[in-house]
Short mmCIF file of C-alpha atoms and ligand atoms in Angstrom, two decimals:
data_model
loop_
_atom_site.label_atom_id
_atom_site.label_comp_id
_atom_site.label_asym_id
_atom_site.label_seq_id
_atom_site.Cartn_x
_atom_site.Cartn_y
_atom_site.Cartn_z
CA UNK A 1 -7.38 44.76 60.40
CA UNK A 2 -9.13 42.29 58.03
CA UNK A 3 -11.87 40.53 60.01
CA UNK A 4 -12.47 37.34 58.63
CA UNK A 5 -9.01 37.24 56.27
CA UNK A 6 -9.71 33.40 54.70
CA UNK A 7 -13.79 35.50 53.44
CA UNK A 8 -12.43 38.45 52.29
CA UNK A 9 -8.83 37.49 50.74
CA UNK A 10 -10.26 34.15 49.45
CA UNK A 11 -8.93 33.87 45.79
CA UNK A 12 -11.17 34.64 43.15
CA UNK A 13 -12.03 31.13 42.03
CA UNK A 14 -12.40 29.96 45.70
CA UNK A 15 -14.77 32.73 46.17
CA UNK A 16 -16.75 31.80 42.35
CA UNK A 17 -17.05 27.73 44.00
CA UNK A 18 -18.46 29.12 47.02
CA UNK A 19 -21.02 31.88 45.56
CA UNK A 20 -22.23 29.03 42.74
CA UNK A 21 -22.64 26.74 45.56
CA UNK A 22 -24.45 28.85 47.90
CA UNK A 23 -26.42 30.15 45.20
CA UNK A 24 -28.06 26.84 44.21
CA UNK A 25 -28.79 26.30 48.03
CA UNK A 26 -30.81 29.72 48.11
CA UNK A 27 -32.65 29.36 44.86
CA UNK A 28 -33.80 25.80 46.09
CA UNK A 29 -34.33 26.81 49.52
CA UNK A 30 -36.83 29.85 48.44
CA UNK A 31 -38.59 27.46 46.02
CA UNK A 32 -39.46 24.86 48.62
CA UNK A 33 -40.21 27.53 51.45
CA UNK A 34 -42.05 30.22 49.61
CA UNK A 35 -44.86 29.80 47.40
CA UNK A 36 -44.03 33.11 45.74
CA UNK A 37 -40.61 31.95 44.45
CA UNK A 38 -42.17 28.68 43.55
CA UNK A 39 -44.61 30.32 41.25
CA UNK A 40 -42.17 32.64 39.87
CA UNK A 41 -39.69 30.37 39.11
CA UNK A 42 -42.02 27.99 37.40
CA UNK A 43 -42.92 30.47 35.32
CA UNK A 44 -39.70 31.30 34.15
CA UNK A 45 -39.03 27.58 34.26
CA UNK A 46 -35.91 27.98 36.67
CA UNK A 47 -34.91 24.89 38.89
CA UNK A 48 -31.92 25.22 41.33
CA UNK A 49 -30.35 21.97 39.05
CA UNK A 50 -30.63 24.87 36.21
CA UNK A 51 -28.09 26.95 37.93
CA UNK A 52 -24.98 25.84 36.54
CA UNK A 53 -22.56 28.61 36.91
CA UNK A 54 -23.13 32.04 38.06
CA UNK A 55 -23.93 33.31 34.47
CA UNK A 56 -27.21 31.45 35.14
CA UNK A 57 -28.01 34.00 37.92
CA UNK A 58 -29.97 36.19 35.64
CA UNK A 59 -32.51 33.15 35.05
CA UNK A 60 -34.77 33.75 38.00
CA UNK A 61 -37.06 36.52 37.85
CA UNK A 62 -36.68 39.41 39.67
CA UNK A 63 -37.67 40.00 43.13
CA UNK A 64 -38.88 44.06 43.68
CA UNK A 65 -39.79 46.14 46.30
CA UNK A 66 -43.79 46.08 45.28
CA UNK A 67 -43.78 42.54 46.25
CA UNK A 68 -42.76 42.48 49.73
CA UNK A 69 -45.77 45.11 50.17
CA UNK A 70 -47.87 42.95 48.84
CA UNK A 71 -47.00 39.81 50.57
CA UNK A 72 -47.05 42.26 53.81
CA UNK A 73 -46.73 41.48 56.77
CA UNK A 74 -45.44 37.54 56.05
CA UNK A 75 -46.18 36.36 52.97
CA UNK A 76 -42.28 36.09 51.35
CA UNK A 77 -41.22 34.64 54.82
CA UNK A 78 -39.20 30.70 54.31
CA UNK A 79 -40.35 30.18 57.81
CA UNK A 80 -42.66 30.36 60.29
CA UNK A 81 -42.96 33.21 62.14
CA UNK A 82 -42.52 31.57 65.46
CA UNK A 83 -39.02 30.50 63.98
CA UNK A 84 -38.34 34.56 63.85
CA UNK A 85 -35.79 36.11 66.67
CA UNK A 86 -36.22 39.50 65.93
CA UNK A 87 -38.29 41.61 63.35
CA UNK A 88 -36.92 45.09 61.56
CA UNK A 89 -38.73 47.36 59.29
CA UNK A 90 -37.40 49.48 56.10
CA UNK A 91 -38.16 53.17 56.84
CA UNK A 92 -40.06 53.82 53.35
CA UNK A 93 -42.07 56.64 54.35
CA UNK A 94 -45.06 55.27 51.25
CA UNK A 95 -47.53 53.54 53.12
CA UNK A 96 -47.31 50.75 55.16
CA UNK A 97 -43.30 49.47 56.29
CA UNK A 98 -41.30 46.54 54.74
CA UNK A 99 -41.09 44.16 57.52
CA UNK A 100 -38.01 41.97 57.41
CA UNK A 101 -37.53 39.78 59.69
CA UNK A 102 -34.03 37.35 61.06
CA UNK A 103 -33.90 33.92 62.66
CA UNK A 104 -31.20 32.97 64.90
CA UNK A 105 -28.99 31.99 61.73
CA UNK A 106 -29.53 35.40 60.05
CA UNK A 107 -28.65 37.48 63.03
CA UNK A 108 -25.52 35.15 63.33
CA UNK A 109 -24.46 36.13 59.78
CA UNK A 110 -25.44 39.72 60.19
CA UNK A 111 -23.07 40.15 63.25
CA UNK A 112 -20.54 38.44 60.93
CA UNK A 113 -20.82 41.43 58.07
CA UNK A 114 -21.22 43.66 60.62
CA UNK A 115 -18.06 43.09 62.50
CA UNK A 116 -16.04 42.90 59.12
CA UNK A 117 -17.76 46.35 57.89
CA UNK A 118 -17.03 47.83 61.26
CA UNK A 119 -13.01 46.38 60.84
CA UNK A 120 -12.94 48.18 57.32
CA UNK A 121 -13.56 51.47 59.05
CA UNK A 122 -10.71 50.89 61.28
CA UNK A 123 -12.79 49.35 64.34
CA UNK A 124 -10.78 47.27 66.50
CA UNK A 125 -11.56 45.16 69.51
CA UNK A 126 -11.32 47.69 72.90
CA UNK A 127 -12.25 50.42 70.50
CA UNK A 128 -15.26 52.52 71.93
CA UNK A 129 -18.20 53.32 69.15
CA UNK A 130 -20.55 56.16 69.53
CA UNK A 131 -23.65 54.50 67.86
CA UNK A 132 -26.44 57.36 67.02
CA UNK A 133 -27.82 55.25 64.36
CA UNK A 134 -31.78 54.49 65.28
CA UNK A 135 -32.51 52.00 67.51
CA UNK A 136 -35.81 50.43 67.05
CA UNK A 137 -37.67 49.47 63.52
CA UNK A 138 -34.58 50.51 61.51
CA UNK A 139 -31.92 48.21 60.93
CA UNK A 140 -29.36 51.37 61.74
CA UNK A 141 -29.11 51.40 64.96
CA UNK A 142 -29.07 47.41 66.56
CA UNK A 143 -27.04 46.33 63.00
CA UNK A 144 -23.95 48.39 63.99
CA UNK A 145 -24.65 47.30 68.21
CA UNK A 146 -24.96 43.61 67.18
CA UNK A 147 -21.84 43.63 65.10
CA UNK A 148 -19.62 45.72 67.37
CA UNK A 149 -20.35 43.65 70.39
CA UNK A 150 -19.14 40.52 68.49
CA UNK A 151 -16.19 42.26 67.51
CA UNK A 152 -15.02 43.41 71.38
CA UNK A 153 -15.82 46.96 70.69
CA UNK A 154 -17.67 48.73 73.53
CA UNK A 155 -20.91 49.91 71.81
CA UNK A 156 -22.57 53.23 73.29
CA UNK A 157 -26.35 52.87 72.11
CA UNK A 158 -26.97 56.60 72.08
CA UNK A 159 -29.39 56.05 69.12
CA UNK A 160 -30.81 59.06 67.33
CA UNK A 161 -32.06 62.23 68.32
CA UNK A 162 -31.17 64.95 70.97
CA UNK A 163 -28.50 66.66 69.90
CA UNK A 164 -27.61 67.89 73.08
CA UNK A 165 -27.24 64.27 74.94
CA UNK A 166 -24.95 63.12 71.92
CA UNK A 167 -22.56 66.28 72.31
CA UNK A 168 -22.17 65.51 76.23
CA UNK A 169 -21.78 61.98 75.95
CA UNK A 170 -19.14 62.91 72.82
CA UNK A 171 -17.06 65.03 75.04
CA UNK A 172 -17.63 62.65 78.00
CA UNK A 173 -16.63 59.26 76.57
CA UNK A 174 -14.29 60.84 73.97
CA UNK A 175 -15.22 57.20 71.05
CA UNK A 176 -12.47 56.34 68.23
CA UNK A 177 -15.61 56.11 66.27
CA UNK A 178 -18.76 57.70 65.75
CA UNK A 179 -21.89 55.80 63.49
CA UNK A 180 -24.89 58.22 62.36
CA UNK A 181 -26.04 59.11 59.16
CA UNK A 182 -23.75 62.00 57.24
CA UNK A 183 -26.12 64.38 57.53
CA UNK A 184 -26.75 64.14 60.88
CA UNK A 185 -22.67 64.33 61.73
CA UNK A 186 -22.75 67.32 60.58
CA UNK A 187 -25.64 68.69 62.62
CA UNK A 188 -24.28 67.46 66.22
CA UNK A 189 -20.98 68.79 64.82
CA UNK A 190 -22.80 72.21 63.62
CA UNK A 191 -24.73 71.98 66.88
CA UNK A 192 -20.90 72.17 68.73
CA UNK A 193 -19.22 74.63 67.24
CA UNK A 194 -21.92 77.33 67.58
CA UNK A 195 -21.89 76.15 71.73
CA UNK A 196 -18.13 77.29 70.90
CA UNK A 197 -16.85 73.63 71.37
CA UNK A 198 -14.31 71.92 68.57
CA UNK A 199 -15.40 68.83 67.41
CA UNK A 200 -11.86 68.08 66.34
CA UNK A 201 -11.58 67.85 69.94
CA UNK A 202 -13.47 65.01 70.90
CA UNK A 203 -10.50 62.71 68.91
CA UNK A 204 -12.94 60.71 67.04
CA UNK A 205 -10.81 58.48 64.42
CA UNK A 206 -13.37 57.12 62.54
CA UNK A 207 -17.02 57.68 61.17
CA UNK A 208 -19.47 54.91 59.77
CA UNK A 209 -21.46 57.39 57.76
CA UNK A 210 -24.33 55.56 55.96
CA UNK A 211 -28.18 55.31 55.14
CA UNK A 212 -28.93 58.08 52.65
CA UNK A 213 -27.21 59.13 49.49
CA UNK A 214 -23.72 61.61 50.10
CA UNK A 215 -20.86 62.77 48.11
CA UNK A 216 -17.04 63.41 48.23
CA UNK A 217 -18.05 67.27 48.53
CA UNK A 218 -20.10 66.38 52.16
CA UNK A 219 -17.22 63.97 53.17
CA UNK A 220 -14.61 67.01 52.80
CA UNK A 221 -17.21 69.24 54.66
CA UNK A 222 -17.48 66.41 57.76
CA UNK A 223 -13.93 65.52 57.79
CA UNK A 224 -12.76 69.17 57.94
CA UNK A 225 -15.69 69.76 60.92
CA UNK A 226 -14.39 66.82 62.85
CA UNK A 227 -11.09 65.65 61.96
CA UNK A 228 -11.88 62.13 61.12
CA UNK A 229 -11.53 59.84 58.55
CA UNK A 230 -15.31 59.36 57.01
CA UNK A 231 -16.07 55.90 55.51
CA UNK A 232 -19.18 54.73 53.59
CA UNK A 233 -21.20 52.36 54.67
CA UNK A 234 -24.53 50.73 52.54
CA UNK A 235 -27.11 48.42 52.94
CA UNK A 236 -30.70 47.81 53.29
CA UNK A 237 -33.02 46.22 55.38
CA UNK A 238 -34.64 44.04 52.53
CA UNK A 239 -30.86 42.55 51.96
CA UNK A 240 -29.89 42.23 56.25
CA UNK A 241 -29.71 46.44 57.13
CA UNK A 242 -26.28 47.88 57.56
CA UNK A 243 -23.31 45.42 56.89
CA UNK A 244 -23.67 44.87 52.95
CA UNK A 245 -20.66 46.96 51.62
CA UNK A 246 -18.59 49.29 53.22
CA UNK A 247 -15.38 51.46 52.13
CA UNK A 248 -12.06 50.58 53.48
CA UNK A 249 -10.49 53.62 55.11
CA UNK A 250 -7.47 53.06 53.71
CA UNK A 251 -8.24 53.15 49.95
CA UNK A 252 -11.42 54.14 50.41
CA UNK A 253 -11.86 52.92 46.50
CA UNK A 254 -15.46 51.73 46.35
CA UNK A 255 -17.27 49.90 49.28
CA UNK A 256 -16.48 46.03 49.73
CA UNK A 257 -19.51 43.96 48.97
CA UNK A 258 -19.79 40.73 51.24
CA UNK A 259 -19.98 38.73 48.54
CA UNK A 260 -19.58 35.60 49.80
CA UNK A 261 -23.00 36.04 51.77
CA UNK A 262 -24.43 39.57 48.77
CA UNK A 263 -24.18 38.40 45.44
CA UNK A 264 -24.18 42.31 43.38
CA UNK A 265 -25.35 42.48 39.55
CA UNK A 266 -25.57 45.71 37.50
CA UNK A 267 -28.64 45.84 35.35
CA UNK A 268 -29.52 48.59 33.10
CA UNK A 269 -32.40 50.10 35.42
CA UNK A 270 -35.14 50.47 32.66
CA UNK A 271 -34.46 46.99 30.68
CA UNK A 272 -33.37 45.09 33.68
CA UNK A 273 -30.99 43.30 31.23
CA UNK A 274 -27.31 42.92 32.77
CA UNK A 275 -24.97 44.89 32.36
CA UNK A 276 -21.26 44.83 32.07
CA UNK A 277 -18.22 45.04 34.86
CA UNK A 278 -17.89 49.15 35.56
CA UNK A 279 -20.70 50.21 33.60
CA UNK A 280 -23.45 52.06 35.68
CA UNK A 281 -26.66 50.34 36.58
CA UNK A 282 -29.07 49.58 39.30
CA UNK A 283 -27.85 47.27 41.83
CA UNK A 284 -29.55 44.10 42.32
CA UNK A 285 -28.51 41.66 45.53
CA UNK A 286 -29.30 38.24 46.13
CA UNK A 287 -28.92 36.86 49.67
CA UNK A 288 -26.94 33.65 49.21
CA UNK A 289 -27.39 32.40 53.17
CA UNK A 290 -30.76 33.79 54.47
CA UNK A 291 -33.20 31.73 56.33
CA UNK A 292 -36.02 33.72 56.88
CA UNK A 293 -36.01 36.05 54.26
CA UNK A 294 -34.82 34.81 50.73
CA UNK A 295 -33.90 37.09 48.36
CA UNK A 296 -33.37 35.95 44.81
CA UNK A 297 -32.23 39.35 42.71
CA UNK A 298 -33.62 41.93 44.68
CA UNK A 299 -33.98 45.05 42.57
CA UNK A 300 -32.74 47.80 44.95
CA UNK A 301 -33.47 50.93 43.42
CA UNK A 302 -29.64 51.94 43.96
CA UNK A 303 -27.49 53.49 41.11
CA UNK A 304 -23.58 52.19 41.26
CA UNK A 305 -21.12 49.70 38.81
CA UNK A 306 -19.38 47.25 40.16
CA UNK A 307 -15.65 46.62 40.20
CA UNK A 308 -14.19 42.90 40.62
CA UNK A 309 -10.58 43.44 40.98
CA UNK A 310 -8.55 42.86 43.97
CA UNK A 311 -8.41 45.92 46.48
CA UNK A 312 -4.41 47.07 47.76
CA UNK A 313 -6.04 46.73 51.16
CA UNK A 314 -5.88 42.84 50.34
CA UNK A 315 -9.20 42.52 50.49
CA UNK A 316 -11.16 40.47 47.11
CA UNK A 317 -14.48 41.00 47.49
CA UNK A 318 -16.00 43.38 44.75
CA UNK A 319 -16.89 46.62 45.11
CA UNK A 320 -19.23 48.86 44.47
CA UNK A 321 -18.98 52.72 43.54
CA UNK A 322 -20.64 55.31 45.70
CA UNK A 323 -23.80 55.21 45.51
CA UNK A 324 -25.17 58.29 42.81
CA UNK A 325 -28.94 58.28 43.96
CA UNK A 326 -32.06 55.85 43.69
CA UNK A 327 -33.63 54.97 40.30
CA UNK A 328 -37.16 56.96 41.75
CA UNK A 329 -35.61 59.55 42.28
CA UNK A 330 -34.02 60.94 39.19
CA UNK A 331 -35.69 64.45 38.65
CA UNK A 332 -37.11 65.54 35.35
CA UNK A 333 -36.69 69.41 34.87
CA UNK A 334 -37.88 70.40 31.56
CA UNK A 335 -36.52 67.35 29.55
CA UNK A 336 -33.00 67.48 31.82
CA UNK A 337 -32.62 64.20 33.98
CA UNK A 338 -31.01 64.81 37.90
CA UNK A 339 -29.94 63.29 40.55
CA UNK A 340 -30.07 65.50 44.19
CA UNK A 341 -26.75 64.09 44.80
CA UNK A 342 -25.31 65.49 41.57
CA UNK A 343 -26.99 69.18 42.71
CA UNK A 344 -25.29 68.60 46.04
CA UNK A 345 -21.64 67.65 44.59
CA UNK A 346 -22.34 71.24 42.65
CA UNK A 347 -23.63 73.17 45.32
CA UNK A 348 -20.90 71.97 47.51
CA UNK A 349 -18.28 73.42 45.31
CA UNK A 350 -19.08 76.77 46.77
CA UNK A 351 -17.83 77.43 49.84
CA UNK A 352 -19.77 80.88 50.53
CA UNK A 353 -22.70 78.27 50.86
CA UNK A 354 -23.28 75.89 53.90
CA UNK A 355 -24.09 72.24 53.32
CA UNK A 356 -27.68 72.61 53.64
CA UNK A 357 -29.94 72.78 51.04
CA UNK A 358 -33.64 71.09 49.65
CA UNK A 359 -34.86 70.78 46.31
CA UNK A 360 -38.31 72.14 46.58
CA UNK A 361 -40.06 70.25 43.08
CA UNK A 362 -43.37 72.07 42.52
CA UNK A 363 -46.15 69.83 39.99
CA UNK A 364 -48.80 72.74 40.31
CA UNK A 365 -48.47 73.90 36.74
CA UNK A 366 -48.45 70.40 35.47
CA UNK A 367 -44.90 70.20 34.27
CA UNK A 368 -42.11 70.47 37.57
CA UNK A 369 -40.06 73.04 38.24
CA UNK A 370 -37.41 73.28 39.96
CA UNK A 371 -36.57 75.69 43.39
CA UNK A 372 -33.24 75.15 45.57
CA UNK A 373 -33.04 76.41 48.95
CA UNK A 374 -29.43 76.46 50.48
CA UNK A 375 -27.93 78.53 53.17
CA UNK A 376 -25.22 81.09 52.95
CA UNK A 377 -22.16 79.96 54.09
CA UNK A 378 -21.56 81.33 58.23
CA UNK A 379 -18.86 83.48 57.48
CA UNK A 380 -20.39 85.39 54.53
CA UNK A 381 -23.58 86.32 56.88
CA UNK A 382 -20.68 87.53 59.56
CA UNK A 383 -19.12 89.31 56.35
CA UNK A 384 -22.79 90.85 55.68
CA UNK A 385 -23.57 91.66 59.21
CA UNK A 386 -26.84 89.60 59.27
CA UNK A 387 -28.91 87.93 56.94
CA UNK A 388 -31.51 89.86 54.87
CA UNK A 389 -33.14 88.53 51.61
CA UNK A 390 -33.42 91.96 50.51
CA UNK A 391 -29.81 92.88 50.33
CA UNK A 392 -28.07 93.03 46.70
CA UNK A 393 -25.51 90.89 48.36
CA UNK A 394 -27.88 88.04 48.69
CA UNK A 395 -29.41 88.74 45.54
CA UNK A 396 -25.96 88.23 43.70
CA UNK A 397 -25.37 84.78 45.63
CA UNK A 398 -28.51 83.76 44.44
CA UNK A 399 -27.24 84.39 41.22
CA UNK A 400 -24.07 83.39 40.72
CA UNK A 401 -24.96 79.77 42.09
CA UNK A 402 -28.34 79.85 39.84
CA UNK A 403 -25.77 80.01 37.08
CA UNK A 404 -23.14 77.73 38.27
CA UNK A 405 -26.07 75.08 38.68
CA UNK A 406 -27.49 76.08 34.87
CA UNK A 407 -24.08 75.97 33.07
CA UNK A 408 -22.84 72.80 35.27
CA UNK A 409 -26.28 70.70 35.14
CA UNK A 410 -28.21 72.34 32.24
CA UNK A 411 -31.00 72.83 34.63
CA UNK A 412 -33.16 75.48 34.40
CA UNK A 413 -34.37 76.23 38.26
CA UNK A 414 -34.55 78.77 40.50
CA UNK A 415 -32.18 79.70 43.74
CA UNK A 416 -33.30 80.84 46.79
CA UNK A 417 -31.02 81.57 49.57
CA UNK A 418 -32.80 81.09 52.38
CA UNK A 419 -32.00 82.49 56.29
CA UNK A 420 -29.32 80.56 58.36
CA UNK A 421 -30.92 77.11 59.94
CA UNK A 422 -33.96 77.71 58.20
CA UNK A 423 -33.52 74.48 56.61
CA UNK A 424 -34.78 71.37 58.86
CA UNK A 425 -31.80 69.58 60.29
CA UNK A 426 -31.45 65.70 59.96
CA UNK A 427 -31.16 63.48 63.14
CA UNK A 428 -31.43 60.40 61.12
CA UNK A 429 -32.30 60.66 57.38
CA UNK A 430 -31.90 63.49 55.71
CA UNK A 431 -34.85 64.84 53.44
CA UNK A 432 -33.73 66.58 50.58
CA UNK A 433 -36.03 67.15 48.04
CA UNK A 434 -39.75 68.09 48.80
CA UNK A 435 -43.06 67.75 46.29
CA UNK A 436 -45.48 70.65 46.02
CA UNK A 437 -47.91 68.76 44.06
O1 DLL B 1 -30.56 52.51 55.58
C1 DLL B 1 -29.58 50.43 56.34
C2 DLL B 1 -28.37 51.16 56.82
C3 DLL B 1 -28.28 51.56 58.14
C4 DLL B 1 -27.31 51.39 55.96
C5 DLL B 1 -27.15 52.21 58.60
C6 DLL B 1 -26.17 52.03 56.40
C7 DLL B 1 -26.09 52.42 57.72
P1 DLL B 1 -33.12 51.15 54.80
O2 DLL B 1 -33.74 52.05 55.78
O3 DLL B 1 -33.88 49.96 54.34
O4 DLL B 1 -31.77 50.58 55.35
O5 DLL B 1 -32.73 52.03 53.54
C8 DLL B 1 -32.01 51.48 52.48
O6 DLL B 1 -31.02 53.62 51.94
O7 DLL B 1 -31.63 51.23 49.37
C9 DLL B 1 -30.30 53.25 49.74
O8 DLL B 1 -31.21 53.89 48.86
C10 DLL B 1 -30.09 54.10 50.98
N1 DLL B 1 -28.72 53.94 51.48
C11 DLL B 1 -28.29 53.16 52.48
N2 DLL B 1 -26.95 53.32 52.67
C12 DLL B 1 -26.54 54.21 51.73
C13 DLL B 1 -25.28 54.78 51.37
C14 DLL B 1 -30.67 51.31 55.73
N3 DLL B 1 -24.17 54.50 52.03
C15 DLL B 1 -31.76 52.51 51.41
N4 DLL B 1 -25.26 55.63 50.32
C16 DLL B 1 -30.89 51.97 50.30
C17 DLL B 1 -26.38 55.95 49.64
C18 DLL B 1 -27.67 54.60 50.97
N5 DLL B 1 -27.58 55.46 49.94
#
């Protein structure tokens, strides 16, 4: 079902009107409110009468992550804090949090994407949603509750965290869908199947899989584990939280950007000039409707293109490609540029592997190397009768996937396979590459 057909079939013209519109009203609106955008767009000599069609959107200077820390806790706020409902925070583990923050309005239009995010999944009123998405600071867990509760859905709010609880209430309450981050799907499905219990068999329908970076290779792994469909679901708490693009799960052919309240450009990451339809940039948002928290080309640190044709779902909002990584955190191996996700589409490919794995960077010597740790695959430590490092066995898998990772990546690093559930296992985001510095 399409949740709000006359936003997201509008024709492409109807939608242009309405984003042009909308965009003057937010550039004026964070000039008058926030002394930040009124310096900056002085500077850059940009007036909201300047904005005469949405070419003009790359007039106003960028807005970046740097400056909501240093505005912290209030400073980029259009309104007083009094006039705030309800405060979030991003979960940047660098110092102190991004607090974002929603008045009545925002939360409003944040139910709104929600619900119509949760529809593209396959959500339906009377459907029942498993929510193990964070409840608290992070935008996770009360995004997906706020926006299934408008929809009709009956929201569990497991939240995060023990395992154990989520596999009872699973089996108990038996939800067409379940929202968590990928990674941790897989553990409470992991978790099941060595308690000798099927996922499969729990019926879920649907997953709202989201938060941190994943590829095609870890859908096929959670879809096999637990017989759902897996949809991708983006957004960030600078932006609203969860609800600004999501996949359709029939297509699944790039996530739908709600465009009409997210306007998406492409800019090359290093120039910050624009870049064109399909070609692969960093995404930059600008909120065209909220109050509290203007955001006029927010620099998101996310790697995607953008694609504005029509969807066969019926759908017209553009889309966005799966996200490939963040802009920060591209590794440089001896002169070769990587992303972890392209290192986990690889190391996926194996299937005498598991799908758990860390990229250990090491700085010691000055210059970073490279170490991945991934786990043998269950079956082959069955096959080998236990695990043991020393074995030629092991030795060989190290190996092989050493050179599958050199001759597919051109990265020189080294493989360790480590012992079965050696690597920590994500109940929210997953951590996948770790600095020895
Ligand atoms: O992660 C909001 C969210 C909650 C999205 C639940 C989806 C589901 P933050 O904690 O502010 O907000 O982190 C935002 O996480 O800039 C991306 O780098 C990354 N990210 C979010 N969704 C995806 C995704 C929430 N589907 C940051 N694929 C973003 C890849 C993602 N990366």
């Amino acid at each position: 079902m399409i949740w709000n057909p006359a936003a997201e079939t509008a024709s492409r013209a109807e939608r242009c009107r309405l984003q042009l519109e909308r965009l003057r009203g937010a550039v004026a609106w964070a000039g008058e409110r926030v002394p930040f955008y009124r310096e900056a767009f002085a500077a850059a000599d940009v007036d909201p009468s300047a904005i005469k069609s949405l070419d003009d959107l790359a007039r106003p200077p960028f807005t970046r992550k740097s400056h909501l820390r240093d505005q912290y806790p209030w400073g980029l706020f259009a309104v007083p804090r009094e006039a705030l409902v309800r405060v979030h925070a991003s979960s940047g583990t660098k110092g102190k949090p991004t607090i974002v923050g929603y008045t009545r309005g925002d939360l409003e239009m944040w139910r709104e994407v929600m619900a119509r995010s949760l529809a593209l999944a396959g959500a339906e009123p009377g459907h029942l949603i498993h929510n193990a998405y964070g409840y608290g600071l992070f935008t996770g867990g009360l995004g997906v509750h706020d926006g299934a509760e408008h929809m009709g859905v009956t929201v569990l709010p497991v939240s995060s965290g023990n395992t154990l609880r989520q596999i009872l209430l699973l089996q108990d309450f038996r939800p067409q869908g379940l929202a968590c981050t990928p990674s941790f799907a897989l553990h409470i499905g992991e978790t099941m199947r060595e308690q000798g219990l099927d996922p499969r068999a729990v019926g879920v329908g649907y997953g709202i899989f989201g938060a941190e970076p994943w590829t095609e290779a870890m859908r096929r792994q959670i879809e096999a584990l637990w017989g759902l469909r897996a949809v991708d679901c983006y957004g960030l708490s600078e932006i609203i939280g969860p609800g600004v693009a999501m996949e359709c799960v029939e297509f699944r052919a790039g996530l739908h950007v709600n465009d009409d309240h997210f306007l998406p450009e492409i800019v090359d990451p290093v120039s910050g000039d624009p870049l064109p339809e399909g070609a692969e940039g960093e995404l930059v948002l600008t909120c065209l409707t909220k109050e509290a928290l203007p955001m006029i080309r927010y620099r998101t640190g996310d790697l995607t293109s953008l694609d504005a044709a029509p969807c066969r779902c019926g759908r017209t909002t553009a889309r966005i490609a799966r996200i490939k990584g963040r802009a920060d955190d591209m590794l440089v191996i001896k002169g070769v540029n990587v992303y972890p996700s392209q290192l986990e589409a690889a190391l996926l490919t194996l299937d005498e592997l598991a799908p758990h794995y860390q990229l250990v960077v090491d700085r010691t010597a000055g210059f970073p190397t490279l170490e991945v740790h991934v786990e043998p695959a269950e079956a082959r430590v069955v096959a080998w009768g236990g695990f043991d490092a020393a074995r030629p066995e092991v030795r060989g898998l190290s190996e092989r996937v050493g050179e599958m990772l050199r001759g597919h990546l051109g990265l020189n690093l080294v493989v360790t396979i480590v012992p079965p559930k050696t690597i920590p296992r994500s109940e929210g985001k997953a951590v996948r590459v770790v600095e020895r510095s």
